[in-house]
Coordinates of C-alpha atoms and ligand atoms in Angstrom, one line a residue:
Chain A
X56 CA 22.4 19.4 87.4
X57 CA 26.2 18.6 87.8
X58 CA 28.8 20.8 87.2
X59 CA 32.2 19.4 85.8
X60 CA 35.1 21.5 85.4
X61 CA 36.9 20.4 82.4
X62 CA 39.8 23.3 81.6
X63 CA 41.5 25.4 83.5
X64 CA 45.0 27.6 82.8
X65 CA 45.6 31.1 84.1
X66 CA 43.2 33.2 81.3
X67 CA 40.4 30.7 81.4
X68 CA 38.4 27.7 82.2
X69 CA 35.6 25.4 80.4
X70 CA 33.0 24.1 82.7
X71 CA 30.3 21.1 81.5
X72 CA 27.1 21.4 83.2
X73 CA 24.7 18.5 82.6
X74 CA 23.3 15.1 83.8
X75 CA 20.4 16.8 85.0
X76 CA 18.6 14.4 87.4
X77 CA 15.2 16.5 88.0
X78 CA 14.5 16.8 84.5
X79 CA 11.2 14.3 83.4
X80 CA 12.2 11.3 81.5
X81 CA 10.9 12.7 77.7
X82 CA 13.1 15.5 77.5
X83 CA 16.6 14.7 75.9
X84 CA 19.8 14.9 78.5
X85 CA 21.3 17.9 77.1
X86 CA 24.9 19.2 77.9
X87 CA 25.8 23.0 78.5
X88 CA 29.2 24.7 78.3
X89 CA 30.8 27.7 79.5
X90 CA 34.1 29.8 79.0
X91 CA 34.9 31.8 81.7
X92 CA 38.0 34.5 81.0
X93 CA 38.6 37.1 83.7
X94 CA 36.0 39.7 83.1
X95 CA 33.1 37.8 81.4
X96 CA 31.4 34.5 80.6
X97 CA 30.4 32.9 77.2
X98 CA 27.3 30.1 77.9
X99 CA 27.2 27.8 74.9
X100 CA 24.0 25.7 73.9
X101 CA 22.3 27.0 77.3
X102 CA 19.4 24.4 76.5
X103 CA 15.9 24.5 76.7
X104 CA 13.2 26.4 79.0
X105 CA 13.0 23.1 81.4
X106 CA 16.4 23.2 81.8
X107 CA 16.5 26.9 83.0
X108 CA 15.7 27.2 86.2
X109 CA 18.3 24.3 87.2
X110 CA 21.2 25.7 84.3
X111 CA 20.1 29.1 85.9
X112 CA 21.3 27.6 89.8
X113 CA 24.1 26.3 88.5
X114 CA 25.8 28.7 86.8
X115 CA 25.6 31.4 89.5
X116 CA 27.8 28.8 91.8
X117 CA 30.3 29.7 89.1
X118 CA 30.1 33.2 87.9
X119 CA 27.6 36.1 88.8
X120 CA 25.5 36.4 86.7
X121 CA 26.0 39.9 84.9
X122 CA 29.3 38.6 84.0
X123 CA 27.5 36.2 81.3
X124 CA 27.7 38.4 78.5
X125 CA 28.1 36.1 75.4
X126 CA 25.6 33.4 74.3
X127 CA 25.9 31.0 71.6
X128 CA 23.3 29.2 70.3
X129 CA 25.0 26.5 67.5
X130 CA 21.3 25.6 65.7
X131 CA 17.9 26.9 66.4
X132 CA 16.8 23.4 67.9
X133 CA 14.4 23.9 70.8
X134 CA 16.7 21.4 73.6
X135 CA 19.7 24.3 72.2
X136 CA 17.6 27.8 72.6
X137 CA 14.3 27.3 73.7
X138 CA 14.7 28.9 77.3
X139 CA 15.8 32.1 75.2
X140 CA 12.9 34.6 76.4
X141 CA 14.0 33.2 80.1
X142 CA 17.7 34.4 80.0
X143 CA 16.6 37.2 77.8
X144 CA 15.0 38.2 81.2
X145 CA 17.8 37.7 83.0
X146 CA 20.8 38.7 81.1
X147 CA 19.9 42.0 79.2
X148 CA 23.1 43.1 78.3
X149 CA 23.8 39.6 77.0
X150 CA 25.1 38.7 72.9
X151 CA 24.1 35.6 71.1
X152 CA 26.0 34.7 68.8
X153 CA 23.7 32.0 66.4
X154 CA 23.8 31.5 62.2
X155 CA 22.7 34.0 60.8
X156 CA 19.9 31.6 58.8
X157 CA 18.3 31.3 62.0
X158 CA 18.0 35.0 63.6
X159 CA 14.4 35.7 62.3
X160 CA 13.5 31.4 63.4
X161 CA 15.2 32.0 66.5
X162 CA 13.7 35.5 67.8
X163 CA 10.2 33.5 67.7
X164 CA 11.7 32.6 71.0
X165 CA 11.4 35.9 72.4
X166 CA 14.1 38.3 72.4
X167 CA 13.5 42.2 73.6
X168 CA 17.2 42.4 75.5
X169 CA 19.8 40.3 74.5
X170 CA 21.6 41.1 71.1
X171 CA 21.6 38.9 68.3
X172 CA 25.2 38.5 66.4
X173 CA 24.7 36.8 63.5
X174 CA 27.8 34.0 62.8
X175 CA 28.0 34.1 58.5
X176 CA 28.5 30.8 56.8
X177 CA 32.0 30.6 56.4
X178 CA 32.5 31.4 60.6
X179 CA 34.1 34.1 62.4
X180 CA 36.1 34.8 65.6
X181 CA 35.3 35.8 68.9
X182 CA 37.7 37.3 71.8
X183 CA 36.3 37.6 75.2
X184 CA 39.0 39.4 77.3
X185 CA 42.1 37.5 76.2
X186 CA 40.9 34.1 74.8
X187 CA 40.4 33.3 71.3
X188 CA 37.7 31.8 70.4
X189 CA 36.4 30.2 66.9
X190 CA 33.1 29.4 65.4
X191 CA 33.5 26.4 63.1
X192 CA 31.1 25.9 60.3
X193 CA 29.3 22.1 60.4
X194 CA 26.4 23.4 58.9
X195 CA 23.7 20.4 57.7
X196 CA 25.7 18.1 61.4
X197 CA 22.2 18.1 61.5
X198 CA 20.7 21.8 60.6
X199 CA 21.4 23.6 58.1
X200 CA 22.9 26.4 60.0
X201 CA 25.3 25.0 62.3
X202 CA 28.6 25.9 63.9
X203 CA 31.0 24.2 66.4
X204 CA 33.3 26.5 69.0
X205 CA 36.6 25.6 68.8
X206 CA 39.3 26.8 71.3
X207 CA 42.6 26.6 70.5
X208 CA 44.7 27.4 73.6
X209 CA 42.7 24.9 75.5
X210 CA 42.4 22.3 72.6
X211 CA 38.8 21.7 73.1
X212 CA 36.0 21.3 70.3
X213 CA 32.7 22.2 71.3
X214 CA 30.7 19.8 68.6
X215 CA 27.1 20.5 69.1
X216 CA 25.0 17.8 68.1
X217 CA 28.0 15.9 66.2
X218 CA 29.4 13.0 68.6
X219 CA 26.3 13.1 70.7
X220 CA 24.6 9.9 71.5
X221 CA 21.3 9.1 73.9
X222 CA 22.4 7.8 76.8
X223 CA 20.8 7.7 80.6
X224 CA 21.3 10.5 83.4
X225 CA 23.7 8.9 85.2
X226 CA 26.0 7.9 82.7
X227 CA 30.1 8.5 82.8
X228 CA 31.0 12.3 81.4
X229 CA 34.1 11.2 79.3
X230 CA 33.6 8.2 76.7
X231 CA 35.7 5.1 78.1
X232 CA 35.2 2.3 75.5
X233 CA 34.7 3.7 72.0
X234 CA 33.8 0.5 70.3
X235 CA 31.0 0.0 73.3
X236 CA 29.7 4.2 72.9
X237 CA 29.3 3.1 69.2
X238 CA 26.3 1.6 69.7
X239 CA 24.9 4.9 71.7
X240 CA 26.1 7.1 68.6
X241 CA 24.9 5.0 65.2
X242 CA 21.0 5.9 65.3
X243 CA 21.4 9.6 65.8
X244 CA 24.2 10.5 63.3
X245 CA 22.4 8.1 60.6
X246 CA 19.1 9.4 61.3
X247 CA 19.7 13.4 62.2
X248 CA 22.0 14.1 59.7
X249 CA 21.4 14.4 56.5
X250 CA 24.8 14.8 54.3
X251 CA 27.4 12.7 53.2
X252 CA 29.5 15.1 51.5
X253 CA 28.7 18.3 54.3
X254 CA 30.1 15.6 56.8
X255 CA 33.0 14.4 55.3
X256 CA 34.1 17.9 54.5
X257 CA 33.7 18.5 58.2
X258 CA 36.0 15.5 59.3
X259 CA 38.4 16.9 56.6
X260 CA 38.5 20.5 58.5
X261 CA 38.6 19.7 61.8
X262 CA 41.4 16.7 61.4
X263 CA 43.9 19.9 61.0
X264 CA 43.0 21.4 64.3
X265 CA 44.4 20.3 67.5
X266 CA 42.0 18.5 69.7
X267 CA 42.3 16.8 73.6
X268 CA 38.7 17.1 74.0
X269 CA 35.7 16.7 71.6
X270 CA 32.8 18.1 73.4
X271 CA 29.1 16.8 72.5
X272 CA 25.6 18.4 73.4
X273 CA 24.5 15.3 74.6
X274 CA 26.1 12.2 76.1
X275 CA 30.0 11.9 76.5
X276 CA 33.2 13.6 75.5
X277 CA 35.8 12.4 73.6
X278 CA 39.6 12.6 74.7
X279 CA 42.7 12.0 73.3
X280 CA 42.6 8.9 70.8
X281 CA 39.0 8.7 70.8
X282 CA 39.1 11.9 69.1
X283 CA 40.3 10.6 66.3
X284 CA 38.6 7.6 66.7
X285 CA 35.2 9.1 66.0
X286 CA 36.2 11.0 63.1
X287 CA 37.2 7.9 61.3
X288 CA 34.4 6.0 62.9
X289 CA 32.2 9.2 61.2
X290 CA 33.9 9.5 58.5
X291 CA 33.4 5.4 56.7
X292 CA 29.2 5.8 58.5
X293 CA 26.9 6.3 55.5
X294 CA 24.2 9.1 57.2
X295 CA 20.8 10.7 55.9
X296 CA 19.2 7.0 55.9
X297 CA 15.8 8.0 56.5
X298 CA 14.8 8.0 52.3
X299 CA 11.7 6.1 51.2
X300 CA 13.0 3.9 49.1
X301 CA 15.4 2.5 51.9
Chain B
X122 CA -11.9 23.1 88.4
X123 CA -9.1 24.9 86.5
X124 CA -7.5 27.5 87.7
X125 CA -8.6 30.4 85.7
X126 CA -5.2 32.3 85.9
X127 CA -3.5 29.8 84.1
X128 CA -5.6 30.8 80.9
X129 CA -6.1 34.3 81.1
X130 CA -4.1 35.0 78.2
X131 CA -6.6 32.9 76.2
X132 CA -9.8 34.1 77.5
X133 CA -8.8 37.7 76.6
X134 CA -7.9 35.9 72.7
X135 CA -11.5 34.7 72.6
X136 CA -12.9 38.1 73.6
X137 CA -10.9 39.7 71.2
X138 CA -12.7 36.7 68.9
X139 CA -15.8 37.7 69.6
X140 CA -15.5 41.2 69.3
X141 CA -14.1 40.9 65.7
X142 CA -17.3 39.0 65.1
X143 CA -19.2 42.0 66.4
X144 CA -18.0 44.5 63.9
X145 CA -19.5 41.9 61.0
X146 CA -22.8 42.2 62.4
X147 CA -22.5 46.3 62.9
X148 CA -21.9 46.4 59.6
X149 CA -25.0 44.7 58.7
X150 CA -26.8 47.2 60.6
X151 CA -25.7 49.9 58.3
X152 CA -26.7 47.7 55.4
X153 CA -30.2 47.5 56.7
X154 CA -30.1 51.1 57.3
X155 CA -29.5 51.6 53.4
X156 CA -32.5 48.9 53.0
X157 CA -35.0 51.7 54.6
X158 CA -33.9 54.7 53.1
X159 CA -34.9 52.5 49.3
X160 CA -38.1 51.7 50.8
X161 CA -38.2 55.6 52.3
X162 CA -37.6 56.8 48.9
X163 CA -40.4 54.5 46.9
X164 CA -42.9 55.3 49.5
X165 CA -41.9 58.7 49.5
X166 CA -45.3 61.3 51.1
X167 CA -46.9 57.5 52.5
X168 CA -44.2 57.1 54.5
X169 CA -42.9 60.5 55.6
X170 CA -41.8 59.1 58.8
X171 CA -39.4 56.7 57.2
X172 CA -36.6 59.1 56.6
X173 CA -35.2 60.3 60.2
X174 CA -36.1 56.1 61.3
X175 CA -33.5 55.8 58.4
X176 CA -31.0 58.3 60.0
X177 CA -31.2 56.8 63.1
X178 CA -30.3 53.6 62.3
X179 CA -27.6 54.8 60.3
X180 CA -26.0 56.5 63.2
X181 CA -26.8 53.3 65.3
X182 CA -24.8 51.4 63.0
X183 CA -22.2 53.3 62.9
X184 CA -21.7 54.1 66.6
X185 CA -21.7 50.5 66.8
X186 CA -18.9 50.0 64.5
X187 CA -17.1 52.1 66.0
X188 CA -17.7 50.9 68.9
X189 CA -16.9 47.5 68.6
X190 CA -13.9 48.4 66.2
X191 CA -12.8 50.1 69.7
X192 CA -13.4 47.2 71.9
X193 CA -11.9 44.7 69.7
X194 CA -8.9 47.1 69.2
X195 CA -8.6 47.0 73.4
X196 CA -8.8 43.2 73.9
X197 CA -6.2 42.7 71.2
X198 CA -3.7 45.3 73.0
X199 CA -4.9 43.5 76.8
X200 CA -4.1 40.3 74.8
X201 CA -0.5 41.5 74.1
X202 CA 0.0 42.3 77.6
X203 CA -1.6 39.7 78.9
X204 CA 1.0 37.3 77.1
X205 CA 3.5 39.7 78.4
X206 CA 2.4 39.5 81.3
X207 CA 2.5 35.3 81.3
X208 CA 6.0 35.6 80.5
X209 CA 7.0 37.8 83.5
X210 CA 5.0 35.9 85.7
X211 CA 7.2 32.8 84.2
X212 CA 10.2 34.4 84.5
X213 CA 9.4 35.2 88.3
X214 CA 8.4 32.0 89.4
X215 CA 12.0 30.3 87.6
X216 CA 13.9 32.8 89.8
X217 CA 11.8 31.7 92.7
X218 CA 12.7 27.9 91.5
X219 CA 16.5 29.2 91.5
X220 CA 16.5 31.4 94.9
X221 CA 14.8 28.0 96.0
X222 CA 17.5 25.7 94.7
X223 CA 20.5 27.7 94.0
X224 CA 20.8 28.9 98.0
X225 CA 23.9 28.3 98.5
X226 CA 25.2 29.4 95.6
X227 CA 28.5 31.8 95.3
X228 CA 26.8 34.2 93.2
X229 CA 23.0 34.2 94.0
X230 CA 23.0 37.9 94.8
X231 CA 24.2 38.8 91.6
X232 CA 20.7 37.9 90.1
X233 CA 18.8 40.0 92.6
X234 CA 19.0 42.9 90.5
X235 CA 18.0 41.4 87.7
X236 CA 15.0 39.8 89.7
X237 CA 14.3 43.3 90.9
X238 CA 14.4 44.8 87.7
X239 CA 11.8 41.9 86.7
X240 CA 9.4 42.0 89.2
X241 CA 9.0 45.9 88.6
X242 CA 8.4 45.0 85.2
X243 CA 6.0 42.3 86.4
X244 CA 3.9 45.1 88.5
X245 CA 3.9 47.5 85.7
X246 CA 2.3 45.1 83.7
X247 CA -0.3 43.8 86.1
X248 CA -1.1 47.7 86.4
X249 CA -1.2 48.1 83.1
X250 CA -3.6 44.8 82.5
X251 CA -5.5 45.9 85.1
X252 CA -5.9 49.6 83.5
X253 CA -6.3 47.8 80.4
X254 CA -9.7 45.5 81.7
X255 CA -11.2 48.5 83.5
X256 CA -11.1 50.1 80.1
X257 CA -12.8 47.1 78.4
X258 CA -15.2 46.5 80.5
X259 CA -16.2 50.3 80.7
X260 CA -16.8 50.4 76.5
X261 CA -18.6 47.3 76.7
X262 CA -21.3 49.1 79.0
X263 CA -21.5 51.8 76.7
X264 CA -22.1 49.4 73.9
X265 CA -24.8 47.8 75.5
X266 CA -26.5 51.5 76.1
X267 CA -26.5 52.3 72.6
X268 CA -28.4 49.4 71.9
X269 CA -30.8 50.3 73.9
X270 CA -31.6 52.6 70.7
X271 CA -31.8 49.6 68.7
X272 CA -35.4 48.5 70.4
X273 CA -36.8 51.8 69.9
X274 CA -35.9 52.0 66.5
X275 CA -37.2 48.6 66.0
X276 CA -40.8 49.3 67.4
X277 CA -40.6 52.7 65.5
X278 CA -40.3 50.6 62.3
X279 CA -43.2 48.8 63.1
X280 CA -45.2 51.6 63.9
X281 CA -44.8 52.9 60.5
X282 CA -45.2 49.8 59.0
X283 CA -48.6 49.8 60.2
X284 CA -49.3 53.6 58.9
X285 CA -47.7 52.6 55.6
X286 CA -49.8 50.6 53.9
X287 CA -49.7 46.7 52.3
X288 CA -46.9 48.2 49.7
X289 CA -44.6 49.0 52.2
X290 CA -44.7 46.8 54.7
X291 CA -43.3 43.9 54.4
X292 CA -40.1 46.1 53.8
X293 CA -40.6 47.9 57.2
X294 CA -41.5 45.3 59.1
X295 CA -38.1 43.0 57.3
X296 CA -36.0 46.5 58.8
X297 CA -37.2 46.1 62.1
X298 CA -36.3 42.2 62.2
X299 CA -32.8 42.8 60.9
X300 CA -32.7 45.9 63.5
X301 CA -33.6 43.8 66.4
X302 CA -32.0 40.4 65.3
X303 CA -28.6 42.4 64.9
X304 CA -28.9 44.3 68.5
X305 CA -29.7 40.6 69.8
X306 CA -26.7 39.2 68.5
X307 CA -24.4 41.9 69.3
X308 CA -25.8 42.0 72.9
X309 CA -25.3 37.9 73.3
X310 CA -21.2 39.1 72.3
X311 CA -21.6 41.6 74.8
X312 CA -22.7 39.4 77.5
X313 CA -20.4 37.1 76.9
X314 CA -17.5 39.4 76.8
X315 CA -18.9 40.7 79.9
X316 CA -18.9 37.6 81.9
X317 CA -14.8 36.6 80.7
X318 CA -14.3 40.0 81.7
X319 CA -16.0 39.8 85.2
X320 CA -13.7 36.7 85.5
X321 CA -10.6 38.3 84.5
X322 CA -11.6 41.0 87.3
X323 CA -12.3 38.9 89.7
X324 CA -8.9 37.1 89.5
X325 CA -6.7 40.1 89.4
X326 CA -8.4 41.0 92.6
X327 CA -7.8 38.1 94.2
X328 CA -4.0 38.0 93.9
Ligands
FE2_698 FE1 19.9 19.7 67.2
FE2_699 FE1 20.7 18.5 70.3

């Protein structure tokens, strides 16, 4: 598992881990983020129970682990929350924060310690220490339920499944040639998501905010132009192809 | 050969299984025990034996439902901490992975309390399942003793189906079959609950 630092100012940094070489070759590359601020941690997407013991390792190079208080889970999707009963185990005093659609889905992965905060459709706020944090809606980018984490300080948008493309283990962390990634990206946005008008409401929200770094759940991030590269590039693709009739 | 730790969750699932299946075939018991006192009541001076054999296999069914109710009640709670149980076990072994892995990370000690915390909870359960089998496997014998009762009762029935005469019995000798062909059945469940159980026992010994 590699661990890329990818923000860092005086009140807090954002750390990428991923590009997990001992995972088996079936399982989807999956990236994790974290927020660190001076008192506590926020883990985001913290992936699935495969992935635990190596996410596990690799985190407590960062932070100890007691200072991970705030989960987020953006969709109930198994490579997002799976190893849930795992950290539940390991962080009790822990929050996740998830849509509230998915609580009652999302408990079936076993939940005794760690508090569930529901997010409400329209999206909320969250401060740890003195960092501003915001839960975007992009719900049906592809579930139903669905939030990005945006952070304005640090301009970074943590998209979730939106922007993520199926790549190999060892490839580059930031996107270098847009047109080339397209190719990595088509099939998945098409295929998993299933609304034209939920997405192009989305591009239309998050062109307002300001953004250096687009950050996917799996393959590369986006920076500076090829931010607003893939919205367009999102924007004109026709997704939910998958109907009968063709 | 597969390692019958890996599994113990499920065997305790199918004992619970069988158990349930258990209580069906008590409860046929107490039907059959409804059967004699009819035939009791028809025969009524020819047959004054009928009527406490009637009794008798009323309270045989009924200790039996109990009984079973009991047992089947037991391997669904040893079921739930069994699973518990898995999932500490998991838990452990991915800290292990991590204490393994993670070595020279900055902040490893700052999950040894948590791994403490986790392995107490890991001990208590293994008490607890181990409590928890005991228990089982002690109602099981006295389920099989009560059945003993069930072969007396069944020759008893024949015995008066001898004295009876032609009227009655075919009836009496039909109440001893069902008698003895539930106590049969039950007893296969038993045995077979009693030799998942033996493994389960065996295995928690030997870690
Ligand atoms: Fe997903
Ligand atoms: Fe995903």
């Amino acid at each position: 598992m590699k661990t890329q630092m990818l923000f860092e100012n005086g009140s807090h940094a954002w750390i990428m881990f991923g590009r997990d070489d001992e995972k088996t070759e079936k399982i989807i590359d999956t990236n994790q983020y974290m927020v660190v601020t001076s008192k506590n941690a926020l883990l985001m997407d913290p992936g699935g129970i495969e992935l635990f013991s190596a996410m596990l390792s690799a985190v407590i190079k960062q932070v100890p682990a007691d200072k991970i208080t705030h989960l987020f889970a953006s969709h109930q999707d198994p490579d997002i929350i799976s190893s849930l009963g795992l950290w539940d185990q390991a962080l009790p005093n822990a929050t996740l924060h998830s849509p509230w659609i998915w609580e009652g889905f999302i408990r079936h992965f076993g939940m005794e310690n760690i508090t569930y905060a529901p997010i409400p459709d329209e999206g909320r706020l969250l401060k740890i220490d003195n960092v501003n944090l915001e839960f975007i809606p992009a719900h049906y980018l592809h579930s139903s339920g669905n939030f990005n984490v945006y952070d304005g300080e640090a301009k970074i948008l943590m998209s979730g499944d939106i922007g993520a493309a199926l790549e190999a283990v060892d490839a580059p962390i930031y996107v270098e040639d847009f047109d080339e990634h397209i190719d990595k990206m088509k099939m998945f946005h098409q295929r998993w998501m299933p609304s034209n008008r939920a997405k192009n409401d989305w591009v239309k929200r998050v062109r307002k905010l300001d953004i250096d770094m687009m950050c996917p759940q799996h393959g590369r991030i986006f920076k500076g132009d090829n931010v607003k590269r893939f919205l367009d590039w999102f924007e004109a693709l026709d997704v939910g192809v998958a109907t009968n009739s063709g | 050969m597969t390692d019958p730790n890996n599994n113990y969750f499920v065997s305790v699932a199918e004992i619970a299984a069988k158990l349930d299946q258990t209580t069906l075939i008590s409860q046929q018991l107490s039907l059959t025990a409804s059967n004699a006192r009819a035939v009791a009541l028809r025969a009524g001076e020819k047959a004054a034996g009928i009527r406490p054999l009637t009794d008798f296999i009323d309270r045989l069914a009924e200790i039996t439902i109990l009984s079973s109710k009991k047992i089947n009640a037991l391997a669904v709670i040893l079921s739930k901490t069994s699973v518990k149980k898995m999932r500490a076990d998991n838990a452990i072994e991915r800290f292990n992975a991590v204490y393994k892995s993670g070595k020279e990370a900055k902040y490893i000690d700052s999950i040894d309390k948590q791994h403490q915390s986790c392995k107490l909870e890991q001990e208590q359960l293994e008490a607890t399942y181990r409590r928890q089998i005991n228990q089982l496997s002690i109602e099981l014998k006295v389920l099989s003793s009560e059945l003993r009762n069930a072969i007396i009762l069944a020759t008893l029935s024949r015995v008066e189906a001898s004295q009876s005469g032609a009227q009655y019995q075919d009836a009496l000798i039909n109440v001893a079959d069902n008698v003895e062909g539930a106590a049969a059945k039950i007893k296969e469940h038993i045995k077979y609950s009693q030799h998942k159980v033996s493994i389960l026992e065996e295995c928690v010994t030997l870690e």
